[in-house]
Coordinates of C-alpha atoms in Angstrom, one line a residue:
X1 CA 202.8 176.4 106.1
X2 CA 203.4 173.3 104.0
X3 CA 206.2 173.8 101.5
X4 CA 206.7 171.0 99.0
X5 CA 210.1 169.9 97.7
X6 CA 210.0 169.0 94.0
X7 CA 213.2 167.8 92.4
X8 CA 214.2 169.2 89.0
X9 CA 216.1 167.5 86.2
X10 CA 219.0 170.0 86.5
X11 CA 219.7 169.0 90.1
X12 CA 217.9 171.9 91.7
X13 CA 214.6 171.8 93.5
X14 CA 211.4 173.8 93.4
X15 CA 210.0 174.9 96.8
X16 CA 206.5 176.3 96.4
X17 CA 207.3 177.3 92.8
X18 CA 210.7 178.9 93.6
X19 CA 213.8 177.3 92.1
X20 CA 216.4 176.6 94.7
X21 CA 219.9 175.1 94.4
X22 CA 220.5 172.1 96.5
X23 CA 223.3 173.8 98.4
X24 CA 220.8 176.5 99.4
X25 CA 218.1 174.1 100.7
X26 CA 219.4 174.0 104.3
X27 CA 219.2 177.8 104.6
X28 CA 215.7 177.8 103.0
X29 CA 214.5 175.2 105.6
X30 CA 216.0 177.3 108.5
X31 CA 214.3 180.4 107.2
X32 CA 210.9 178.7 107.0
X33 CA 211.0 178.1 110.8
X34 CA 209.9 175.3 113.0
X35 CA 206.2 175.7 112.1
X36 CA 206.7 174.6 108.5
X37 CA 205.6 171.1 107.6
X38 CA 207.9 170.0 104.8
X39 CA 206.5 167.6 102.2
X40 CA 208.7 165.4 100.1
X41 CA 208.6 162.2 98.2
X42 CA 210.9 160.3 100.7
X43 CA 212.4 161.3 104.0
X44 CA 215.4 159.1 103.4
X45 CA 216.2 161.1 100.3
X46 CA 216.2 164.6 101.7
X47 CA 216.6 164.5 105.5
X48 CA 220.2 163.1 105.7
X49 CA 221.6 166.0 103.8
X50 CA 219.8 168.5 106.0
X51 CA 221.1 166.8 109.2
X52 CA 224.6 166.8 107.7
X53 CA 224.3 170.5 107.4
X54 CA 223.2 170.7 111.0
X55 CA 219.5 171.4 110.2
X56 CA 216.7 169.6 112.1
X57 CA 213.2 169.5 110.7
X58 CA 210.4 169.7 113.2
X59 CA 207.6 168.3 111.0
X60 CA 207.5 166.6 107.6
X61 CA 205.1 164.6 105.5
X62 CA 206.4 161.6 103.6
X63 CA 204.3 161.0 100.5
X64 CA 205.7 157.6 99.8
X65 CA 204.8 156.3 103.2
X66 CA 201.4 158.1 103.1
X67 CA 200.6 156.6 99.7
X68 CA 201.3 153.1 100.9
X69 CA 199.0 153.5 103.9
X70 CA 196.1 155.1 102.1
X71 CA 196.3 152.9 99.0
X72 CA 195.8 149.8 101.2
X73 CA 193.4 151.2 103.9
X74 CA 189.9 150.0 104.0
X75 CA 189.0 153.4 105.6
X76 CA 190.2 155.4 102.6
X77 CA 188.5 155.5 99.2
X78 CA 191.3 155.6 96.7
X79 CA 190.4 157.1 93.3
X80 CA 191.7 154.1 91.4
X81 CA 190.3 150.6 91.8
X82 CA 192.2 148.2 94.0
X83 CA 193.1 146.0 91.1
X84 CA 194.6 148.9 89.0
X85 CA 198.2 148.4 87.9
X86 CA 200.8 149.7 90.3
X87 CA 201.7 153.4 89.6
X88 CA 205.0 155.2 90.2
X89 CA 204.1 155.9 93.9
X90 CA 203.3 152.2 94.5
X91 CA 206.6 151.1 93.2
X92 CA 208.8 153.8 94.7
X93 CA 211.3 152.1 97.1
X94 CA 212.7 153.9 100.1
X95 CA 216.0 155.5 99.3
X96 CA 218.9 153.8 101.0
X97 CA 220.8 155.9 103.5
X98 CA 224.0 154.1 102.6
X99 CA 224.7 151.0 100.4
X100 CA 227.5 150.0 102.8
X101 CA 228.9 151.6 106.0
X102 CA 232.0 152.6 103.9
X103 CA 229.9 154.6 101.4
X104 CA 228.2 157.5 103.1
X105 CA 225.0 158.8 101.6
X106 CA 225.2 161.6 99.0
X107 CA 223.9 165.0 100.0
X108 CA 220.1 165.1 99.4
X109 CA 220.2 162.0 97.1
X110 CA 220.8 158.5 98.2
X111 CA 223.1 156.2 96.0
X112 CA 221.2 154.9 93.0
X113 CA 218.8 157.8 92.8
X114 CA 218.8 159.4 89.3
X115 CA 217.7 163.0 89.8
X116 CA 217.9 163.6 86.1
X117 CA 215.0 161.3 85.4
X118 CA 211.5 162.8 85.9
X119 CA 209.9 161.3 88.9
X120 CA 206.3 161.2 90.3
X121 CA 204.9 164.7 91.0
X122 CA 204.8 165.4 94.7
X123 CA 202.4 168.4 94.4
X124 CA 199.8 166.3 92.5
X125 CA 200.2 163.4 94.9
X126 CA 199.8 165.6 98.0
X127 CA 196.5 166.9 96.5
X128 CA 195.3 163.3 95.9
X129 CA 196.2 162.2 99.4
X130 CA 194.5 165.2 101.0
X131 CA 191.4 164.5 99.0
X132 CA 191.3 160.8 100.0
X133 CA 191.7 161.6 103.7
X134 CA 189.0 164.3 103.5
X135 CA 186.6 161.9 101.8
X136 CA 187.1 159.3 104.5
X137 CA 184.7 161.4 106.7
X138 CA 184.5 160.0 110.2
X139 CA 187.8 158.2 109.8
X140 CA 189.7 161.3 108.6
X141 CA 191.0 162.2 112.0
X142 CA 192.4 158.7 112.6
X143 CA 194.0 158.6 109.2
X144 CA 195.6 162.0 109.6
X145 CA 197.1 160.9 113.0
X146 CA 198.5 157.7 111.4
X147 CA 200.0 159.6 108.5
X148 CA 201.6 162.2 110.8
X149 CA 202.9 159.5 113.1
X150 CA 204.4 157.5 110.3
X151 CA 206.1 160.6 108.9
X152 CA 207.4 161.6 112.3
X153 CA 208.8 158.1 112.6
X154 CA 210.6 158.5 109.4
X155 CA 212.3 161.7 110.7
X156 CA 213.3 159.9 113.9
X157 CA 214.7 156.9 112.0
X158 CA 217.0 159.1 110.0
X159 CA 218.0 161.1 113.1
X160 CA 219.0 157.8 114.9
X161 CA 221.1 156.8 111.9
X162 CA 222.7 160.3 111.8
X163 CA 223.5 160.3 115.6
X164 CA 224.3 156.6 115.9
X165 CA 224.2 154.3 118.9
X166 CA 227.4 154.8 121.0
X167 CA 229.4 151.6 120.8
X168 CA 232.8 150.6 122.2
X169 CA 234.5 148.2 119.8
X170 CA 237.1 147.1 122.3
X171 CA 234.4 146.1 124.8
X172 CA 232.6 144.2 122.0
X173 CA 235.8 142.4 121.1
X174 CA 236.4 141.5 124.7
X175 CA 232.9 140.0 125.0
X176 CA 233.5 137.9 121.9
X177 CA 236.9 136.7 123.2
X178 CA 235.5 135.9 126.6
X179 CA 232.6 134.0 125.1
X180 CA 234.1 132.4 122.0
X181 CA 237.8 132.5 122.6
X182 CA 240.4 134.5 120.7
X183 CA 239.6 135.6 117.2
X184 CA 240.3 132.7 114.9
X185 CA 242.1 132.8 111.5
X186 CA 239.9 133.1 108.4
X187 CA 238.0 129.9 107.8
X188 CA 238.5 128.5 111.3
X189 CA 236.1 128.2 114.2
X190 CA 236.7 130.0 117.4
X191 CA 238.1 127.8 120.2
X192 CA 234.9 127.4 122.1
X193 CA 232.9 126.4 119.1
X194 CA 235.5 123.9 118.1
X195 CA 235.4 122.3 121.6
X196 CA 231.6 122.1 121.4
X197 CA 231.8 120.6 117.9
X198 CA 234.0 117.8 119.3
X199 CA 231.5 117.2 122.1
X200 CA 228.6 117.0 119.7
X201 CA 230.4 114.5 117.5
X202 CA 231.3 112.4 120.5
X203 CA 227.8 112.4 121.9
X204 CA 226.4 111.3 118.5
X205 CA 229.3 108.9 117.8
X206 CA 229.7 110.8 114.5
X207 CA 232.8 111.0 112.4
X208 CA 235.2 114.0 112.6
X209 CA 233.8 115.2 109.2
X210 CA 230.4 116.1 110.8
X211 CA 229.8 119.8 110.4
X212 CA 227.6 121.2 113.1
X213 CA 226.9 124.2 110.9
X214 CA 225.0 122.0 108.4
X215 CA 221.5 121.5 109.6
X216 CA 220.9 118.7 107.1
X217 CA 224.0 116.7 108.1
X218 CA 223.4 117.3 111.8
X219 CA 219.8 116.1 111.6
X220 CA 221.0 112.9 109.8
X221 CA 223.5 112.3 112.6
X222 CA 220.8 112.9 115.3
X223 CA 218.5 110.4 113.5
X224 CA 221.2 107.8 113.3
X225 CA 222.0 108.2 117.0
X226 CA 218.4 107.8 117.9
X227 CA 218.1 111.1 119.8
X228 CA 214.5 111.4 118.9
X229 CA 214.5 115.0 117.6
X230 CA 212.7 115.8 114.4
X231 CA 214.1 119.3 114.2
X232 CA 216.8 121.5 115.7
X233 CA 214.4 123.9 117.4
X234 CA 215.4 124.8 120.9
X235 CA 212.1 124.0 122.5
X236 CA 212.1 120.5 121.0
X237 CA 215.7 119.8 122.0
X238 CA 215.1 120.9 125.6
X239 CA 212.5 118.2 126.0
X240 CA 215.0 115.4 125.3
X241 CA 217.3 113.6 127.6
X242 CA 220.5 112.9 125.6
X243 CA 224.2 113.9 126.0
X244 CA 224.1 115.9 122.8
X245 CA 221.5 118.4 123.9
X246 CA 223.6 120.6 126.2
X247 CA 226.6 121.1 123.9
X248 CA 224.3 121.4 120.8
X249 CA 222.2 124.2 122.4
X250 CA 225.3 126.1 123.5
X251 CA 226.8 125.6 120.0
X252 CA 223.7 127.0 118.3
X253 CA 223.6 130.0 120.7
X254 CA 227.3 130.9 120.2
X255 CA 227.1 130.3 116.5
X256 CA 224.3 132.8 116.3
X257 CA 226.4 135.3 118.2
X258 CA 229.4 134.8 115.9
X259 CA 227.4 135.1 112.6
X260 CA 225.0 137.9 113.7
X261 CA 227.2 140.1 115.9
X262 CA 230.7 138.6 115.7
X263 CA 234.0 140.2 114.6
X264 CA 232.9 140.6 110.9
X265 CA 229.8 142.5 112.1
X266 CA 231.9 144.7 114.3
X267 CA 234.2 145.6 111.5
X268 CA 231.3 146.2 109.1
X269 CA 228.9 148.2 111.2
X270 CA 230.8 150.1 113.9
X271 CA 232.6 153.3 112.8
X272 CA 234.0 156.1 114.9
X273 CA 232.4 154.7 118.1
X274 CA 228.9 154.5 116.6
X275 CA 226.6 151.7 115.3
X276 CA 224.4 153.0 112.6
X277 CA 221.6 150.8 111.3
X278 CA 219.2 151.8 108.6
X279 CA 215.7 151.4 109.9
X280 CA 212.9 150.6 107.5
X281 CA 209.8 152.5 108.7
X282 CA 206.7 150.3 108.3
X283 CA 208.9 147.6 106.9
X284 CA 206.6 144.9 108.4
X285 CA 203.0 144.6 107.1
X286 CA 201.6 145.4 110.5
X287 CA 203.4 148.7 110.5
X288 CA 206.3 147.6 112.7
X289 CA 209.8 148.7 111.7
X290 CA 212.4 146.5 110.0
X291 CA 216.1 147.0 109.5
X292 CA 218.0 146.8 106.2
X293 CA 221.4 146.3 107.8
X294 CA 223.2 145.5 111.0
X295 CA 220.3 143.7 112.7
X296 CA 219.4 146.6 114.9
X297 CA 216.1 145.0 115.9
X298 CA 218.0 141.9 117.4
X299 CA 220.9 143.1 119.6
X300 CA 221.6 140.2 121.9
X301 CA 222.0 140.9 125.6
X302 CA 225.6 139.7 125.6
X303 CA 226.8 142.5 123.2
X304 CA 224.9 145.3 124.9
X305 CA 227.8 145.7 127.3
X306 CA 229.5 147.5 124.3
X307 CA 226.7 150.1 124.2
X308 CA 228.2 152.7 126.5
X309 CA 227.3 156.3 126.8
X310 CA 229.8 159.0 126.0
X311 CA 231.7 160.6 129.0
X312 CA 229.4 163.0 130.7
X313 CA 226.3 161.4 129.1
X314 CA 224.0 158.6 130.1
X315 CA 221.2 156.5 128.7
X316 CA 217.5 156.5 129.4
X317 CA 216.1 153.1 128.5
X318 CA 212.4 152.6 128.5
X319 CA 210.0 149.9 127.4
X320 CA 206.3 149.5 127.6
X321 CA 204.9 146.9 129.9
X322 CA 202.6 144.4 128.2
X323 CA 201.8 146.8 125.4
X324 CA 199.7 144.5 123.1
X325 CA 197.2 143.3 125.7
X326 CA 196.7 146.9 126.9
X327 CA 196.1 148.0 123.3
X328 CA 193.6 145.1 122.9
X329 CA 191.7 146.2 126.0
X330 CA 191.4 149.8 124.6
X331 CA 190.4 148.7 121.1
X332 CA 187.7 146.4 122.4
X333 CA 186.5 149.0 124.9
X334 CA 187.0 146.4 127.6
X335 CA 186.9 148.3 130.9
X336 CA 187.2 145.1 133.0
X337 CA 190.4 144.2 131.3
X338 CA 191.6 147.8 131.5
X339 CA 191.0 147.7 135.2
X340 CA 193.1 144.5 135.5
X341 CA 195.8 146.4 133.6
X342 CA 195.7 149.1 136.3
X343 CA 196.2 146.5 139.0
X344 CA 195.3 146.6 142.7
X345 CA 197.5 149.6 143.3
X346 CA 196.2 151.6 140.4
X347 CA 199.7 151.9 138.8
X348 CA 199.4 149.0 136.4
X349 CA 203.1 147.9 136.5
X350 CA 202.2 144.3 135.6
X351 CA 199.0 143.5 133.7
X352 CA 199.4 139.8 134.1
X353 CA 199.5 140.1 137.8
X354 CA 196.4 142.2 137.5
X355 CA 194.7 139.5 135.6
X356 CA 195.6 137.0 138.4
X357 CA 194.2 139.5 141.0
X358 CA 190.9 139.7 139.0
X359 CA 190.5 135.9 139.7
X360 CA 190.5 135.0 136.0
X361 CA 193.5 132.6 136.4
X362 CA 195.6 131.4 139.3
X363 CA 199.1 132.2 138.2
X364 CA 200.9 135.0 136.3
X365 CA 202.4 132.5 133.9
X366 CA 199.0 131.2 132.9
X367 CA 197.8 134.8 132.4
X368 CA 200.7 135.5 130.1
X369 CA 200.3 132.3 128.1
X370 CA 196.6 132.8 127.8
X371 CA 196.8 136.3 126.6
X372 CA 199.5 135.5 124.1
X373 CA 197.3 132.6 122.9
X374 CA 194.3 135.0 122.5
X375 CA 196.3 137.4 120.4
X376 CA 198.3 134.9 118.4
X377 CA 195.8 132.1 118.0
X378 CA 197.2 129.5 120.4
X379 CA 194.5 126.8 120.9
X380 CA 196.6 123.9 122.3
X381 CA 198.4 123.2 125.5
X382 CA 198.2 125.6 128.5
X383 CA 197.0 128.4 126.2
X384 CA 194.0 126.4 125.0
X385 CA 193.1 125.4 128.6
X386 CA 193.2 129.0 129.8
X387 CA 191.4 130.7 127.0
X388 CA 187.8 129.8 128.1
X389 CA 188.5 131.3 131.5
X390 CA 189.9 134.5 129.9
X391 CA 186.9 134.7 127.6
X392 CA 184.6 134.5 130.6
X393 CA 186.5 137.1 132.5
X394 CA 187.1 139.5 129.5
X395 CA 184.5 138.7 126.9
X396 CA 184.8 142.0 125.0
X397 CA 188.6 141.6 124.4
X398 CA 188.4 137.9 123.4
X399 CA 185.4 138.5 121.1
X400 CA 187.3 141.3 119.4
X401 CA 190.3 139.2 118.4
X402 CA 187.9 136.2 117.6
X403 CA 186.0 138.5 115.2
X404 CA 189.2 139.5 113.5
X405 CA 190.2 135.9 113.1
X406 CA 186.9 134.9 111.6
X407 CA 187.2 137.8 109.1
X408 CA 190.6 136.5 108.1
X409 CA 189.2 133.0 107.7
X410 CA 186.7 134.4 105.3
X411 CA 189.4 136.1 103.3
X412 CA 188.4 139.6 104.4
X413 CA 190.5 142.6 105.4
X414 CA 190.9 143.8 108.9
X415 CA 192.1 147.3 110.0
X416 CA 194.1 148.7 112.9
X417 CA 192.7 151.4 115.2
X418 CA 194.1 154.3 113.1
X419 CA 193.5 152.7 109.7
X420 CA 196.3 150.5 108.4
X421 CA 194.6 147.5 106.7
X422 CA 195.8 143.9 106.3
X423 CA 196.5 142.6 102.8
X424 CA 194.2 140.1 101.2
X425 CA 195.4 136.5 101.1
X426 CA 197.2 135.5 97.9
X427 CA 196.2 133.4 94.9
X428 CA 197.2 130.1 96.5
X429 CA 194.9 130.7 99.5
X430 CA 191.9 131.5 97.2
X431 CA 192.6 128.5 95.0
X432 CA 192.8 126.2 98.0
X433 CA 189.4 127.5 99.3
X434 CA 187.8 127.2 95.9
X435 CA 189.2 123.6 95.6
X436 CA 187.3 122.5 98.7
X437 CA 184.0 123.3 97.0
X438 CA 184.6 121.4 93.8
X439 CA 182.4 118.4 93.1
X440 CA 185.4 116.1 93.2
X441 CA 186.9 117.6 96.4
X442 CA 188.1 115.0 98.9
X443 CA 188.6 115.1 102.6
X444 CA 192.3 116.2 102.1
X445 CA 191.1 119.2 100.0
X446 CA 188.7 120.2 102.7
X447 CA 191.2 119.8 105.5
X448 CA 193.8 121.8 103.5
X449 CA 191.4 124.6 102.9
X450 CA 190.4 124.7 106.6
X451 CA 194.0 124.8 107.6
X452 CA 194.8 127.6 105.2
X453 CA 191.8 129.6 106.4
X454 CA 192.7 129.1 110.1
X455 CA 196.3 130.1 109.4
X456 CA 195.2 133.4 107.8
X457 CA 192.7 133.9 110.6
X458 CA 195.7 133.7 113.1
X459 CA 197.4 136.4 111.0
X460 CA 194.4 138.8 111.0
X461 CA 193.8 138.1 114.7
X462 CA 197.2 139.4 115.6
X463 CA 197.3 142.0 112.8
X464 CA 194.8 144.3 114.5
X465 CA 196.6 144.1 117.9
X466 CA 200.2 144.2 116.7
X467 CA 199.4 146.9 114.1
X468 CA 197.7 149.2 116.7
X469 CA 200.5 148.6 119.2
X470 CA 202.9 149.8 116.4
X471 CA 200.7 152.9 116.0
X472 CA 200.9 153.6 119.8
X473 CA 204.7 153.2 119.6
X474 CA 204.9 155.6 116.7
X475 CA 202.9 158.3 118.6
X476 CA 205.1 157.6 121.6
X477 CA 208.3 158.0 119.5
X478 CA 207.0 161.2 117.9
X479 CA 206.1 162.7 121.3
X480 CA 209.5 161.8 122.7
X481 CA 211.3 163.3 119.8
X482 CA 209.4 166.6 120.2
X483 CA 209.8 166.7 124.0
X484 CA 213.6 166.0 123.8
X485 CA 214.2 168.9 121.5
X486 CA 212.2 171.2 123.7
X487 CA 214.5 170.4 126.7
X488 CA 217.3 172.2 124.9
X489 CA 221.1 171.7 125.2
X490 CA 222.9 171.0 128.5
X491 CA 225.3 173.7 129.7
X492 CA 227.5 171.0 131.2
X493 CA 228.4 169.2 128.0
X494 CA 230.6 170.5 125.2
X495 CA 228.9 170.9 121.9
X496 CA 232.1 169.9 120.1
X497 CA 232.1 166.3 121.4
X498 CA 231.4 163.1 119.5
X499 CA 227.6 163.8 119.1
X500 CA 227.0 165.4 115.8
X501 CA 225.1 168.6 115.2
X502 CA 222.2 169.4 115.5
X503 CA 222.1 167.1 118.6
X504 CA 225.4 168.2 120.2
X505 CA 224.8 168.7 123.9
X506 CA 221.1 167.7 123.4
X507 CA 219.3 164.5 124.5
X508 CA 218.4 162.5 121.4
X509 CA 217.0 159.1 120.4
X510 CA 219.5 156.5 119.4
X511 CA 217.6 153.2 119.4
X512 CA 214.1 151.9 118.9
X513 CA 212.6 148.5 118.7
X514 CA 208.9 147.9 118.7
X515 CA 208.1 149.0 122.3
X516 CA 211.5 150.0 123.6
X517 CA 213.6 153.2 123.2
X518 CA 217.0 154.3 124.2
X519 CA 217.8 158.0 124.6
X520 CA 221.4 159.3 124.8
X521 CA 221.4 162.3 127.1
X522 CA 223.7 164.6 128.9
X523 CA 223.8 163.1 132.4
X524 CA 222.4 166.2 134.1
X525 CA 219.3 166.0 132.0
X526 CA 218.6 162.3 132.5
X527 CA 215.9 162.7 135.1
X528 CA 214.1 165.3 133.0
X529 CA 214.4 163.0 130.0
X530 CA 212.9 160.1 132.0
X531 CA 210.0 162.2 133.0
X532 CA 209.3 163.3 129.4
X533 CA 209.5 159.7 128.2
X534 CA 206.8 158.8 130.7
X535 CA 204.7 161.8 129.8
X536 CA 205.0 160.8 126.1
X537 CA 203.6 157.3 126.8
X538 CA 200.5 158.9 128.4
X539 CA 200.2 161.3 125.5
X540 CA 200.3 158.4 123.0
X541 CA 197.5 156.7 124.9
X542 CA 195.3 159.8 124.8
X543 CA 196.0 160.4 121.1
X544 CA 194.8 156.9 120.2
X545 CA 192.1 156.1 122.8
X546 CA 191.0 159.5 124.2
X547 CA 189.8 159.2 127.8
X548 CA 189.4 155.5 127.8
X549 CA 190.8 154.3 131.2
X550 CA 193.7 152.3 130.0
X551 CA 197.3 152.8 131.2
X552 CA 200.5 152.4 129.4
X553 CA 203.2 152.1 132.2
X554 CA 206.8 152.0 131.3
X555 CA 209.9 150.4 132.8
X556 CA 212.4 153.2 132.8
X557 CA 216.1 153.0 133.7
X558 CA 218.9 155.5 133.7
X559 CA 222.3 153.8 133.2
X560 CA 225.7 154.4 131.6
X561 CA 225.5 151.1 129.6
X562 CA 222.6 149.5 127.8
X563 CA 223.3 146.2 129.5
X564 CA 223.0 147.8 133.0
X565 CA 219.3 148.5 132.4
X566 CA 218.4 144.8 131.9

């Protein structure tokens, strides 16, 4: 059963040809049962209202997300040429869940959505997408899995926004006060930053007017003082022996905390004991998620002390160990590297240690640096020295990413395991390449073209690995979501507590970032949740790579606070 929701100009909707008032939609969804796969233009537009009514959707298909994948996939034959002008589905933005934390989303329509204006036809678009997938022949199964996983991710993203990440504002305030000093008056620096600013000026023999918050002014002062730094990057400053380095590095770290997660962030994003950030599914070109508010993908360790489970509840925190190199081994069909990933004990807890045990390199640090260089295009320093040894030990894996890099250098498209394709390089890239072949091209033109080509090759080299790792994570997330619901509610937790319906008394996802998840669960179900999270990782591996012998081990912790798991 695949009912399609079609919005009508009068504010009602059609569901499989039947007109339904918006207020009746939750009961219609419940009546359809868990086996229905709901199809709509945008999950962000419809699912928040259903959750607000206490209704969970088991399966859905997001046409906006599906269109974007299929339109750009080299495995799919879209009926329109690639250079055709963008249509309504190409330009359809994701509906915002809220414009600010103080303005909650409208029921079934996000702020700014004009339901009176005719929109693109979901029924016609579904038919087109089904036909495109069917025509992809051998790739159809992979594309269907990718589309299903992307849509399941969209459901999970809205559910995490709805449930929120438990957050104690008083603990957060205490962390800030302990680290920065008491909250300053508007326009003033916290005490610790002011102390560091004085130390920086003294070390540089700079006037009291020097503002450490101004990179331009700070670099000028550093140059005048003969420090020897050409930038304010941490790795460059750490190489220098100068009195300004220590206070400057501390200032930069604390300034990031203040601006990214300080008192203003706390007031803006934490409401009623919950932090709710709006995830953007597939917001990065590789398929990784982004965030449109609150910086959910970059929560520093110092503020994680404020992430505390509700009374009677706990967190299950899990992250995948060395996900990208394991994905690379599976994509390349490299059984030798997969065996290194399983390790001497067969459990595969540390792939880098397994690479050392294989004899490829002498230390874990070199194994890590070398693998990162292989996947991200590092050819200098320790990475460049180790790569030949890794290429000899794992030729299939290294050849796989090298091929992807060479395709990028030629300006070609590369594709992830399930079918998400990289974009083509832009006009500037093509103009630079063409300029190198002109009769009057000089050495600088040739060098510039070569540099541009190699830069795009580094992008495509990593695209295939990072994008496929994102696909594994989506399948993992979808499996966890399904398994958590199947566990049911806990009899030991009240269903009228702070957790909103339909997740009251049930374990539920509250945080996701690339290869890490956090589940908020009744404490008596924590062990069962941990087991299901582990099983979901194995299931994700089978969905993508069948019976290829690659393992995806997790680091799993059960803790009352997010900080306790690290």
